[in-house]
Coordinates of C-alpha atoms and ligand atoms in Angstrom, one line a residue:
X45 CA 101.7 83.0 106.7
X46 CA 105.0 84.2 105.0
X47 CA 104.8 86.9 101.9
X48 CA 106.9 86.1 99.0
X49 CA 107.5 88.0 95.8
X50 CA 108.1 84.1 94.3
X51 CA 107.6 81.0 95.2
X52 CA 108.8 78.2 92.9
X53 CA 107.2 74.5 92.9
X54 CA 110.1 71.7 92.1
X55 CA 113.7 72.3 92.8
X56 CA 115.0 70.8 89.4
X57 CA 117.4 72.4 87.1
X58 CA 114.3 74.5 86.2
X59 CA 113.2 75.3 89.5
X60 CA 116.4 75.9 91.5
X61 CA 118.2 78.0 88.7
X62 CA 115.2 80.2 88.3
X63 CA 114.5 80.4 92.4
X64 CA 118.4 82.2 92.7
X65 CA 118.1 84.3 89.9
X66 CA 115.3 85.5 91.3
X67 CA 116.6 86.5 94.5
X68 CA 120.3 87.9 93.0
X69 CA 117.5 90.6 90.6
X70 CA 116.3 91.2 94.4
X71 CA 112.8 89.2 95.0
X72 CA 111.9 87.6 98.3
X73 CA 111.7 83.9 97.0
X74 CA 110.6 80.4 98.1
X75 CA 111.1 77.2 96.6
X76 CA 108.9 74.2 96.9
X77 CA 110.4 70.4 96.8
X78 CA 108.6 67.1 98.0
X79 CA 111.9 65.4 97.9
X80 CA 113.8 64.8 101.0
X81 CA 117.0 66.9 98.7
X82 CA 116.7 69.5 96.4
X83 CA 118.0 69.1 92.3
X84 CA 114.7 67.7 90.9
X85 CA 115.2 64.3 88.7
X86 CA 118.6 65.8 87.3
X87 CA 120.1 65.7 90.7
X88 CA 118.5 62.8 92.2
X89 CA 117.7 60.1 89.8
X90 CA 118.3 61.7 86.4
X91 CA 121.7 63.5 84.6
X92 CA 124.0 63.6 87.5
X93 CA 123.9 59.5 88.8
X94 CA 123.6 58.5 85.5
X95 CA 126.6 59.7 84.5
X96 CA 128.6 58.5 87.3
X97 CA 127.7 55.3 86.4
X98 CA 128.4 56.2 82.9
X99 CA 131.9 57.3 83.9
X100 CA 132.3 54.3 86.3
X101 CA 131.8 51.3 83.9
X102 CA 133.7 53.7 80.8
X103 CA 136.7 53.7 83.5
X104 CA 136.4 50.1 83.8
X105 CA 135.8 49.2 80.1
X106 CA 139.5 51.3 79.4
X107 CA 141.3 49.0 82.0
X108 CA 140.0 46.2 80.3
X109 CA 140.5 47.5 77.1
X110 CA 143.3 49.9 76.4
X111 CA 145.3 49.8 79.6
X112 CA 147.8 46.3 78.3
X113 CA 148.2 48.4 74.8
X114 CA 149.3 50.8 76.7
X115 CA 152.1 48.9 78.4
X116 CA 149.6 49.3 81.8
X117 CA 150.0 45.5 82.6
X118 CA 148.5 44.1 85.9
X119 CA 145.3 42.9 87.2
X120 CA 142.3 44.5 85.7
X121 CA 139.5 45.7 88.1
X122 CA 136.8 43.6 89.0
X123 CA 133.3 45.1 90.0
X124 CA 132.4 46.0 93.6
X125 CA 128.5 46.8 93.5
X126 CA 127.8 48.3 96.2
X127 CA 131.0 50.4 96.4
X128 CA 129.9 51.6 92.9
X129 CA 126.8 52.3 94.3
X130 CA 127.9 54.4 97.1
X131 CA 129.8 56.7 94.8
X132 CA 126.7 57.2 93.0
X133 CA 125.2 58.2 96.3
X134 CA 128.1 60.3 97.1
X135 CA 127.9 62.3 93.5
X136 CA 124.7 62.7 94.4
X137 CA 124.6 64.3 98.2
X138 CA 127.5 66.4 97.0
X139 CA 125.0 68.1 94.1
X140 CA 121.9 68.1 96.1
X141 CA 124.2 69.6 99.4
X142 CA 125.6 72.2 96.6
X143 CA 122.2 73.3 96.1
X144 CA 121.2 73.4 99.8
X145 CA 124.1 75.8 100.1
X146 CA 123.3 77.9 97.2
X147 CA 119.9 78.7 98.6
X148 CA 121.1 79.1 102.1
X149 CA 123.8 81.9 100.5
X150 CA 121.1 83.4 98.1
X151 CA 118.7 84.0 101.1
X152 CA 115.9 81.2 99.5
X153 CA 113.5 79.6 101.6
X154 CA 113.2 76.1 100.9
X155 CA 109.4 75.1 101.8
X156 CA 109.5 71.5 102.2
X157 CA 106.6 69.0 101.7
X158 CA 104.8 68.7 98.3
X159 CA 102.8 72.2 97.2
X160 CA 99.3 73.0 95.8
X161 CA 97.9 75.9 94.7
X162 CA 94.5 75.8 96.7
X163 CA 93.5 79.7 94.8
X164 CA 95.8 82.7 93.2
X165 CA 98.7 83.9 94.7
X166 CA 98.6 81.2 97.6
X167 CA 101.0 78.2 98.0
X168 CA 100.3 75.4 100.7
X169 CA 102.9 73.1 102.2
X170 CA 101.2 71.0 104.4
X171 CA 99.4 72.9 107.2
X172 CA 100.5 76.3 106.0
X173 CA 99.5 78.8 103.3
X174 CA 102.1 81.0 102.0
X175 CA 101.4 83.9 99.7
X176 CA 103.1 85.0 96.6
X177 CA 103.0 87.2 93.7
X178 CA 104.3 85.2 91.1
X179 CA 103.9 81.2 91.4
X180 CA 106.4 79.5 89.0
X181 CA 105.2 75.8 88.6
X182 CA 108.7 73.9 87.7
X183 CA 107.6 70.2 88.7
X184 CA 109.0 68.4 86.1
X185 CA 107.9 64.7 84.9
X186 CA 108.1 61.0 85.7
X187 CA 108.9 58.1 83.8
X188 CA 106.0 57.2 81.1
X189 CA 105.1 53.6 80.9
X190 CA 103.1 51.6 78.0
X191 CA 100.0 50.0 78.4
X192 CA 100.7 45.9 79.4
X193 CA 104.0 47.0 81.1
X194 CA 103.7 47.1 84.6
X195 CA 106.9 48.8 86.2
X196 CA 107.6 47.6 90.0
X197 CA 111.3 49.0 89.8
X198 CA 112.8 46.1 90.5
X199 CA 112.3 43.8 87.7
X200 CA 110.6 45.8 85.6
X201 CA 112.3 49.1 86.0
X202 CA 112.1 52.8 84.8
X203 CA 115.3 54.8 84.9
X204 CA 114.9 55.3 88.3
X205 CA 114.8 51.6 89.3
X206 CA 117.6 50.6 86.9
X207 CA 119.8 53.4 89.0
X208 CA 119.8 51.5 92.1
X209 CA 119.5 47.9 91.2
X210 CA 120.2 45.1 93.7
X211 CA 122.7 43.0 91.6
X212 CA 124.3 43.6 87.8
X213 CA 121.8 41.5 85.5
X214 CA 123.1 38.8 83.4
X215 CA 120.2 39.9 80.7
X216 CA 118.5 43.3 80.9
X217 CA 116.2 44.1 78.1
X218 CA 115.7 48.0 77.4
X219 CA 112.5 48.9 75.7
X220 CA 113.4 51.8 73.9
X221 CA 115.9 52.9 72.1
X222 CA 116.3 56.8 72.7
X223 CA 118.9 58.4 75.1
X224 CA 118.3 57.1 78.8
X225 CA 117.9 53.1 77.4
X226 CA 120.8 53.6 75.4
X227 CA 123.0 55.3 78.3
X228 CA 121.9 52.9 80.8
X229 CA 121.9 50.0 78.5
X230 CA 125.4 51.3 77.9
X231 CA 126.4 50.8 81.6
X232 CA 125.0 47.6 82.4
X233 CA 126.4 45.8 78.7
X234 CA 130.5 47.1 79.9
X235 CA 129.5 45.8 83.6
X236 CA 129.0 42.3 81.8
X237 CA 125.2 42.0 81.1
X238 CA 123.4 40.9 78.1
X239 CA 122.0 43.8 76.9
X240 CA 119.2 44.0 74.1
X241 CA 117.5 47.1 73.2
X242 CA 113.6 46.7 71.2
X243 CA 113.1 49.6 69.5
X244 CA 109.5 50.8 68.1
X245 CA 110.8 52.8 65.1
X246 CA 113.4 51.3 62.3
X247 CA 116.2 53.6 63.9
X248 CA 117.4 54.6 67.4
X249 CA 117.4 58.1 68.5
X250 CA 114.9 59.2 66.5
X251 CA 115.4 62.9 66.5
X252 CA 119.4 63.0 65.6
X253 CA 120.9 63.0 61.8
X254 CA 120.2 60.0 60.7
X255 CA 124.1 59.5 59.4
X256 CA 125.0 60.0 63.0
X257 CA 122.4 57.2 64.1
X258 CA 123.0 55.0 61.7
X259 CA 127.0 55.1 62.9
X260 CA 126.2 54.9 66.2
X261 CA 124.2 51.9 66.2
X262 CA 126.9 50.4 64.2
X263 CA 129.7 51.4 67.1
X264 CA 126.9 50.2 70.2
X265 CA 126.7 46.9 68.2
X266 CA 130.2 46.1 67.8
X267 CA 130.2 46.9 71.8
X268 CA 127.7 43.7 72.0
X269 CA 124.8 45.7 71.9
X270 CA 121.7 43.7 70.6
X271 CA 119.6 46.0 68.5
X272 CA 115.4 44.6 67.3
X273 CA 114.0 47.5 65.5
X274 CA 110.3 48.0 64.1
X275 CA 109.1 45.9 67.2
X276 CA 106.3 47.3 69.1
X277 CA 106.2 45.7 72.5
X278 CA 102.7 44.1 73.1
X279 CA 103.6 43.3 77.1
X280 CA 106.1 42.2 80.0
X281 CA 105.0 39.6 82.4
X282 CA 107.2 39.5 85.5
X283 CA 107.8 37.0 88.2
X284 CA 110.2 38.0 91.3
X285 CA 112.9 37.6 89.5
X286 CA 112.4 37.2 85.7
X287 CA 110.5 38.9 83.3
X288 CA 108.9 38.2 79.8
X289 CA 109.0 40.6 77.1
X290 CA 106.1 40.0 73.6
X291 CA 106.6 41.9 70.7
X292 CA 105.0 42.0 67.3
X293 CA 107.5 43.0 64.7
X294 CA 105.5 45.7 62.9
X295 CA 106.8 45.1 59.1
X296 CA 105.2 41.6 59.5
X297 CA 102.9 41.5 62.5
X298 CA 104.9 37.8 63.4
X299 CA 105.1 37.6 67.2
X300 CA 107.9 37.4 69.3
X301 CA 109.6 36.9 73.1
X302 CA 112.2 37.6 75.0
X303 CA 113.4 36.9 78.3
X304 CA 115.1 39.2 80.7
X305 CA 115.9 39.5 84.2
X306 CA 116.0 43.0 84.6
X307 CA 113.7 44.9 81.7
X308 CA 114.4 49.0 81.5
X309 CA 111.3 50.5 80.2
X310 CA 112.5 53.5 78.8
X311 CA 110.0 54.8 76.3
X312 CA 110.0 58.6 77.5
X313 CA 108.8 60.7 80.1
X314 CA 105.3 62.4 80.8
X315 CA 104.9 66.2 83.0
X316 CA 103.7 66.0 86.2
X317 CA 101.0 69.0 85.7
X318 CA 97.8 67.6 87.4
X319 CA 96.8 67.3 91.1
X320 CA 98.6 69.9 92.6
X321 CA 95.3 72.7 91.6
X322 CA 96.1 74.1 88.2
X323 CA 93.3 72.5 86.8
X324 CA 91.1 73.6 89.6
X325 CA 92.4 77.1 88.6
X326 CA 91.5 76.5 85.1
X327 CA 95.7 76.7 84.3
X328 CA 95.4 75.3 80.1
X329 CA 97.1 72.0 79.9
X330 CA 97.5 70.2 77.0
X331 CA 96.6 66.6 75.8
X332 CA 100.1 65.4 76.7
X333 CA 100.1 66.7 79.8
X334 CA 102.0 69.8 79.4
X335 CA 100.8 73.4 81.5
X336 CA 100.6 75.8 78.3
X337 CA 102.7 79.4 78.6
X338 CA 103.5 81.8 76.7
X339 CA 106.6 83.1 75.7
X340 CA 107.4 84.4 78.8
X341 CA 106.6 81.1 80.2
X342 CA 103.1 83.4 81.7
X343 CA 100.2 80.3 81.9
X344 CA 96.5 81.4 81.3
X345 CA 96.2 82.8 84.7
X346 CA 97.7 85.5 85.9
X347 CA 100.6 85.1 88.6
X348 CA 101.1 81.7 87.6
X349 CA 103.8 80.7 85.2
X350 CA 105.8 77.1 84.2
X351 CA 109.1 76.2 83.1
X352 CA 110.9 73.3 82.4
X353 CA 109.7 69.6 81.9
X354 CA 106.0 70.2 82.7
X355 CA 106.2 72.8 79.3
X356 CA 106.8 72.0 75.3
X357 CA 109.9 71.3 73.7
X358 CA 113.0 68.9 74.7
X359 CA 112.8 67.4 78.2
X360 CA 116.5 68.6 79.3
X361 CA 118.1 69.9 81.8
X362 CA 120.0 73.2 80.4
X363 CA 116.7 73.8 78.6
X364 CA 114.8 73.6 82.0
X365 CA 117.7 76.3 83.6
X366 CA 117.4 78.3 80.5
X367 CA 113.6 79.0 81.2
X368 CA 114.2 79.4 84.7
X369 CA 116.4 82.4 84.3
X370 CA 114.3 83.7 81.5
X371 CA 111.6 83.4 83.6
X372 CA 112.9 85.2 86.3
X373 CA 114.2 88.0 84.6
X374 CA 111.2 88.5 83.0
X375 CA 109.0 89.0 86.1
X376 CA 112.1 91.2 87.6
X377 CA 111.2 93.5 83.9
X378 CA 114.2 92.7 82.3
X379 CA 113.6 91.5 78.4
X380 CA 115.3 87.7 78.2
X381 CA 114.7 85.3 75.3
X382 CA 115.6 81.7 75.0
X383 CA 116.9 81.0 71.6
X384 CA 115.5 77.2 70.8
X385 CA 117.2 76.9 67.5
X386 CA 120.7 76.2 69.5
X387 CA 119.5 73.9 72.3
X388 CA 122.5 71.0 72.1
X389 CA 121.3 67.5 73.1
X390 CA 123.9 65.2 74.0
X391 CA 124.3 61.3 74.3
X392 CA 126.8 60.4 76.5
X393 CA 127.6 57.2 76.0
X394 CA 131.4 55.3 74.4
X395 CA 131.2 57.5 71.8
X396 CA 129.5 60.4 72.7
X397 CA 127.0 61.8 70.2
X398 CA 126.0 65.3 70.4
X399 CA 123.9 67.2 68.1
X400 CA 122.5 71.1 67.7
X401 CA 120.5 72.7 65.7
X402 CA 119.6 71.4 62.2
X403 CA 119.6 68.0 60.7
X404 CA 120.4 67.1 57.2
X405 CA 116.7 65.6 56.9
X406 CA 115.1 69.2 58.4
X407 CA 116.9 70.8 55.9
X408 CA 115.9 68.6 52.8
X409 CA 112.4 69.1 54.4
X410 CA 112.8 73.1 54.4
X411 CA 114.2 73.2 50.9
X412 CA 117.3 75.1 52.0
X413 CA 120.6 74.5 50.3
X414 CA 123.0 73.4 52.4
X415 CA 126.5 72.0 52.4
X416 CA 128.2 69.3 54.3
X417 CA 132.0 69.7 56.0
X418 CA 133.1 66.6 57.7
X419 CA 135.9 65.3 59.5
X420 CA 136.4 61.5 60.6
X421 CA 138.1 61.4 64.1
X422 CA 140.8 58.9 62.3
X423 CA 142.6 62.4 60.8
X424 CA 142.8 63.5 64.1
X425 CA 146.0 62.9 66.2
X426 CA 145.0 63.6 69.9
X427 CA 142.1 61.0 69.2
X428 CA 144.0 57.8 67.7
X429 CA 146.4 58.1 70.4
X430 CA 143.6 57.9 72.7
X431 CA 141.7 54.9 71.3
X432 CA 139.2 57.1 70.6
X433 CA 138.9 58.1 66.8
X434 CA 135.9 56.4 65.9
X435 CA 133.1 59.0 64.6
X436 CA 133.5 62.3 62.8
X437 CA 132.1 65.6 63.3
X438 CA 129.6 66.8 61.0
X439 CA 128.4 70.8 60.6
X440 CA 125.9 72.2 57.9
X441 CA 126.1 75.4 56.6
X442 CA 124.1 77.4 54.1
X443 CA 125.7 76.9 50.8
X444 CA 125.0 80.8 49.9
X445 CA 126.1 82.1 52.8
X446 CA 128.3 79.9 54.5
X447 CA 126.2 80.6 57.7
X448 CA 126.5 77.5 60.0
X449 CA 123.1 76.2 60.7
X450 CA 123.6 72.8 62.8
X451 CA 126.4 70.1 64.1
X452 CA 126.6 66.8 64.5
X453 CA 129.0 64.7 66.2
X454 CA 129.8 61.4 67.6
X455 CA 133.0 61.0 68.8
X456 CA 135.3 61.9 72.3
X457 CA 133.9 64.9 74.3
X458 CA 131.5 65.5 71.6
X459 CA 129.0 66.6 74.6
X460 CA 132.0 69.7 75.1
X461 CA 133.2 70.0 71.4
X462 CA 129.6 71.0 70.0
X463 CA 129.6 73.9 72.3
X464 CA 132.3 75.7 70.1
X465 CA 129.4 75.6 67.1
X466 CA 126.6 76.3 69.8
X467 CA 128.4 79.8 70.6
X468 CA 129.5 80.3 66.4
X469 CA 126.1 80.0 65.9
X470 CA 124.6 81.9 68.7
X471 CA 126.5 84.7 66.8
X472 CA 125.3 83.9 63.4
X473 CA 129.0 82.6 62.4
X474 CA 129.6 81.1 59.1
X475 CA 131.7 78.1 58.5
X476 CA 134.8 80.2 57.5
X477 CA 135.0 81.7 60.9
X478 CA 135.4 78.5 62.8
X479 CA 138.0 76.8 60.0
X480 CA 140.0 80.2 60.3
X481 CA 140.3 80.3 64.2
X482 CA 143.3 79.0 65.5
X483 CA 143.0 75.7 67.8
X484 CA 145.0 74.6 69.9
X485 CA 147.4 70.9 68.9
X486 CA 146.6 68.1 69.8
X487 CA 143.3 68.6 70.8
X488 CA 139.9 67.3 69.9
X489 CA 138.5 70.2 68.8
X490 CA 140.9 70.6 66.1
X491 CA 138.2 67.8 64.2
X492 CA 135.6 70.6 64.4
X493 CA 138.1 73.1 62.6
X494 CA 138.3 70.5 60.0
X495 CA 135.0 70.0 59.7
X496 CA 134.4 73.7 59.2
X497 CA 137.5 73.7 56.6
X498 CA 135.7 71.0 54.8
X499 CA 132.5 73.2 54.0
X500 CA 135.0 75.4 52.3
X501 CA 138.5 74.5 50.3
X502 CA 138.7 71.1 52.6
X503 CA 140.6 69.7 55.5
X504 CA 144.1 69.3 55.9
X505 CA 144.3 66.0 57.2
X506 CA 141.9 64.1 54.9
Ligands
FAD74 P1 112.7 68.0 87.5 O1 114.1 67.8 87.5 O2 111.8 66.8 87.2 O3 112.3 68.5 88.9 C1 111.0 68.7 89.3 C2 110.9 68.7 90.8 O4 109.7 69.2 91.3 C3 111.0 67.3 91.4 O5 112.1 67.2 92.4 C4 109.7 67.0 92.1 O6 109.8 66.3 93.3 C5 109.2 68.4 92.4 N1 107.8 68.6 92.5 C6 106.9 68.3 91.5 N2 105.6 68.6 92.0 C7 105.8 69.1 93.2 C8 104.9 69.7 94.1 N3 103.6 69.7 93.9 N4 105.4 70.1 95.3 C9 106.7 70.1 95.6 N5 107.6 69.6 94.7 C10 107.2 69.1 93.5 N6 118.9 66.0 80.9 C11 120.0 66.5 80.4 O7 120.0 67.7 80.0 N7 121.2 65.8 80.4 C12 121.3 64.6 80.8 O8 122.3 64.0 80.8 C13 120.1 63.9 81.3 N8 120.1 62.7 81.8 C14 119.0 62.1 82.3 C15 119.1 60.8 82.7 C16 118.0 60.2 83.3 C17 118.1 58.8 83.8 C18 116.7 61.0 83.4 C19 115.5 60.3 84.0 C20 116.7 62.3 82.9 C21 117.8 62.9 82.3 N9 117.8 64.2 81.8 C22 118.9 64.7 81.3 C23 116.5 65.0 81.9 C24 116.6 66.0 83.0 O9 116.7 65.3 84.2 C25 115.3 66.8 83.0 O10 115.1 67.4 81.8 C26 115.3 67.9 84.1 O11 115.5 67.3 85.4 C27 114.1 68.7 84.1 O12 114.1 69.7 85.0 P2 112.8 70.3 85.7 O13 113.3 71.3 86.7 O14 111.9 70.7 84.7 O15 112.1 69.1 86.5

């Protein structure tokens, strides 16, 4: 039976990142993963071969459309599947192999099988018991599903099916219209599918500014984007190679269907907290599934501790390796702290959308004053001779104190611009600050300046 100072359950972004800062502050440390590689869903099936495929078809949609403009004449590409596929794959084994090779350097045991906690301070992986004494449960969550919707990941897929399908669809149907449908939805419409997204709610991506969403649903329509909003989905019925989709559209209850041959249930994710022995433990989990901590990420039991997916707040992966770290350096004494209020969340789709902190509507809700700077990606150079000047960047600021208090943008590398605002505001910067900080010509990020001019005397190119 090994002795470890930590072991970690899940290798995710939560789990990994939290298992090496615990050895560089010195602690003997384990890691758990049922997987056959380590990276969690981010690595495997999440972030990392989504975006290849995102990058994949994007690099495919500019051939087809910008490339001729451009005086780039010659045949455009066509598709090869499985070659797209394997490059997936490959993304892929180079980020789990990455993280194979960070544990081997920072001395981390990598326990492999899935774990349970059969009493305190003891970790079994199949025939053995390990002890430890700190267990850090980091094990994440799986795709959610509704009730009538049976997913068998091949015609009725979760994220995880619609990552490895067998063919390009001619119709996929996404139920769902928050960040995974809409990315993957995303891919398979520039790969040539029909691709119709039924949303629940009258909006996409529920939690962004509602300008932003409004805009973007406008740009994934003119893409050939199908939108049905207000529609709750009352069932799928699926043959081996079709599927059925009935909805009810909520504002008059009149009932509707769709055919698909590939449907993407993507309707959110749930933790995977039970039947590994926290509840045997008595570990407090909440209705939704999620292992309760403090907020030092400490569960009700002593020793034990969560992070990541399985916990509250926004299921993300920088999130999940914020926690881990915290978590570490708490248990190794030092004093960390996660600040929640600049989380970015980012889309990353043709546009990308990216958001952080406050939204116009949270701010009407709090009763703050606030103003509003933007800038339309049309005023910037760089972008229109890109194709790319579609969207704006948004920020808010206090209208007192000029102190910014959230972004918004859609746009080009609006997943890299917002973290400009995420550091201003990590050090309480007002507007002013970023408009009078030199940025470099032509670049994106001179629409952020802009923006930030705009909450004071106003931009220059407007
Ligand atoms: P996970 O990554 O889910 O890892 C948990 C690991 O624990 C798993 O490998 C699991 O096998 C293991 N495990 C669980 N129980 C046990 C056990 N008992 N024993 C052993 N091992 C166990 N987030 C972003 O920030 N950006 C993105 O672009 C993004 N894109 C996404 C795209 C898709 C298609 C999906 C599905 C998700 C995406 N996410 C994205 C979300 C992101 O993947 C998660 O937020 C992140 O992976 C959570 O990390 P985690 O460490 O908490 O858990």
């Amino acid at each position: 039976m090994a002795q470890y100072d930590v072991i970690v359950i899940g290798s995710g972004p939560g789990g990994y990142v939290c298992a090496i800062r615990c050895a560089q502050l010195g602690l003997k440390t384990a890691c758990v993963e049922g997987r056959e590689t380590l990276g969690g869903t981010c690595l495997n099936v999440g972030c990392i071969p989504s975006k290849a495929m995102l990058h994949a078809t994007e690099m495919l949609h500019e051939a087809e459309a910008n490339f001729a403009e451009m005086g780039l004449k010659g045949k455009s590409p066509s598709v090869d599947w499985k070659q797209m596929l394997s490059y997936k794959q490959k993304t892929i084994d180079q980020n789990t192999g990455g993280i194979e090779f960070l544990f081997k350097k920072n001395k981390i045991d990598w326990l492999k099988g899935w774990g349970s906690i059969p009493e305190k301070g003891k970790v079994k992986v199949g025939d053995e018991t390990h002890s430890a004494k700190h267990i850090i449960v980091a094990s994440g969550s799986e795709p959610a599903s509704l009730p009538g919707v049976e997913i068998d990941e091949t015609v009725v897929v979760s994220s995880t099916g619609a990552l490895e399908l067998s063919k390009v669809p001619k119709k996929m149907v996404v139920i769902g219209g928050g960040v995974i449908g809409l990315e993957l939805g995303s891919v398979y419409k520039r790969l040539g599918a029909e691709v119709h997204v039924i949303e629940f709610l009258d909006k996409i991506t529920p939690t962004m500014d509602e300008e932003v969403s409004r805009q973007f649903q406008k740009l994934l329509a003119k893409q050939g984007i199908e939108f049905t909003l207000g529609a709750a989905v009352q069932g799928v019925e699926a043959t081996k190679q079709k599927a059925k989709v009935s909805y009810k559209m909520r504002k008059d209850d009149s009932e509707h269907e769709i055919d698909a041959d590939v449907v993407l249930v993507s309707t959110g994710r749930k933790p995977v907290s039970k039947g590994f022995g926290l509840e045997d433990l008595g570990v407090e989990i909440s209705e939704r599934g999620q292992i309760k901590t403090d907020d030092h990420y400490r569960t009700n039991v002593e020793g034990i501790y969560a992070i990541g997916d399985a916990i509250d707040g926004p299921m993300l992966a920088h999130k999940a390796e914020d926690e881990g770290m915290a978590c570490a350096e708490g248990i190794a004494g030092q004093h960390p702290h996660v600040n929640y209020g600049v989380i970015p969340s980012v889309i990353y789709t043709h546009p990308e959308v990216s958001m952080v902190g406050r939204t116009e509507q949270d701010l009407k809700e709090e009763g703050r004053e606030y103003k509003v700077g933007k800038f339309s990606f049309m005023g910037n150079g760089r972008a229109k001779a890109n194709f790319a000047a579609d969207g704006f960047v948004k920020i808010l600021a206090d209208k007192t104190t000029d102190r910014v208090l959230g972004a918004h943008i859609i746009g080009p590398m609006a997943g890299d611009l917002i973290h400009e605002i995420c550091v201003a505001m990590e050090f309480g910067a007002a507007a002013e600050d970023i408009a009078r900080t030199c940025h470099a010509h032509p670049t994106y990020s001179e629409a952020v300046r802009e923006a930030a001019l705009a909450c004071g005397d106003g931009p220059i190119h407007s």
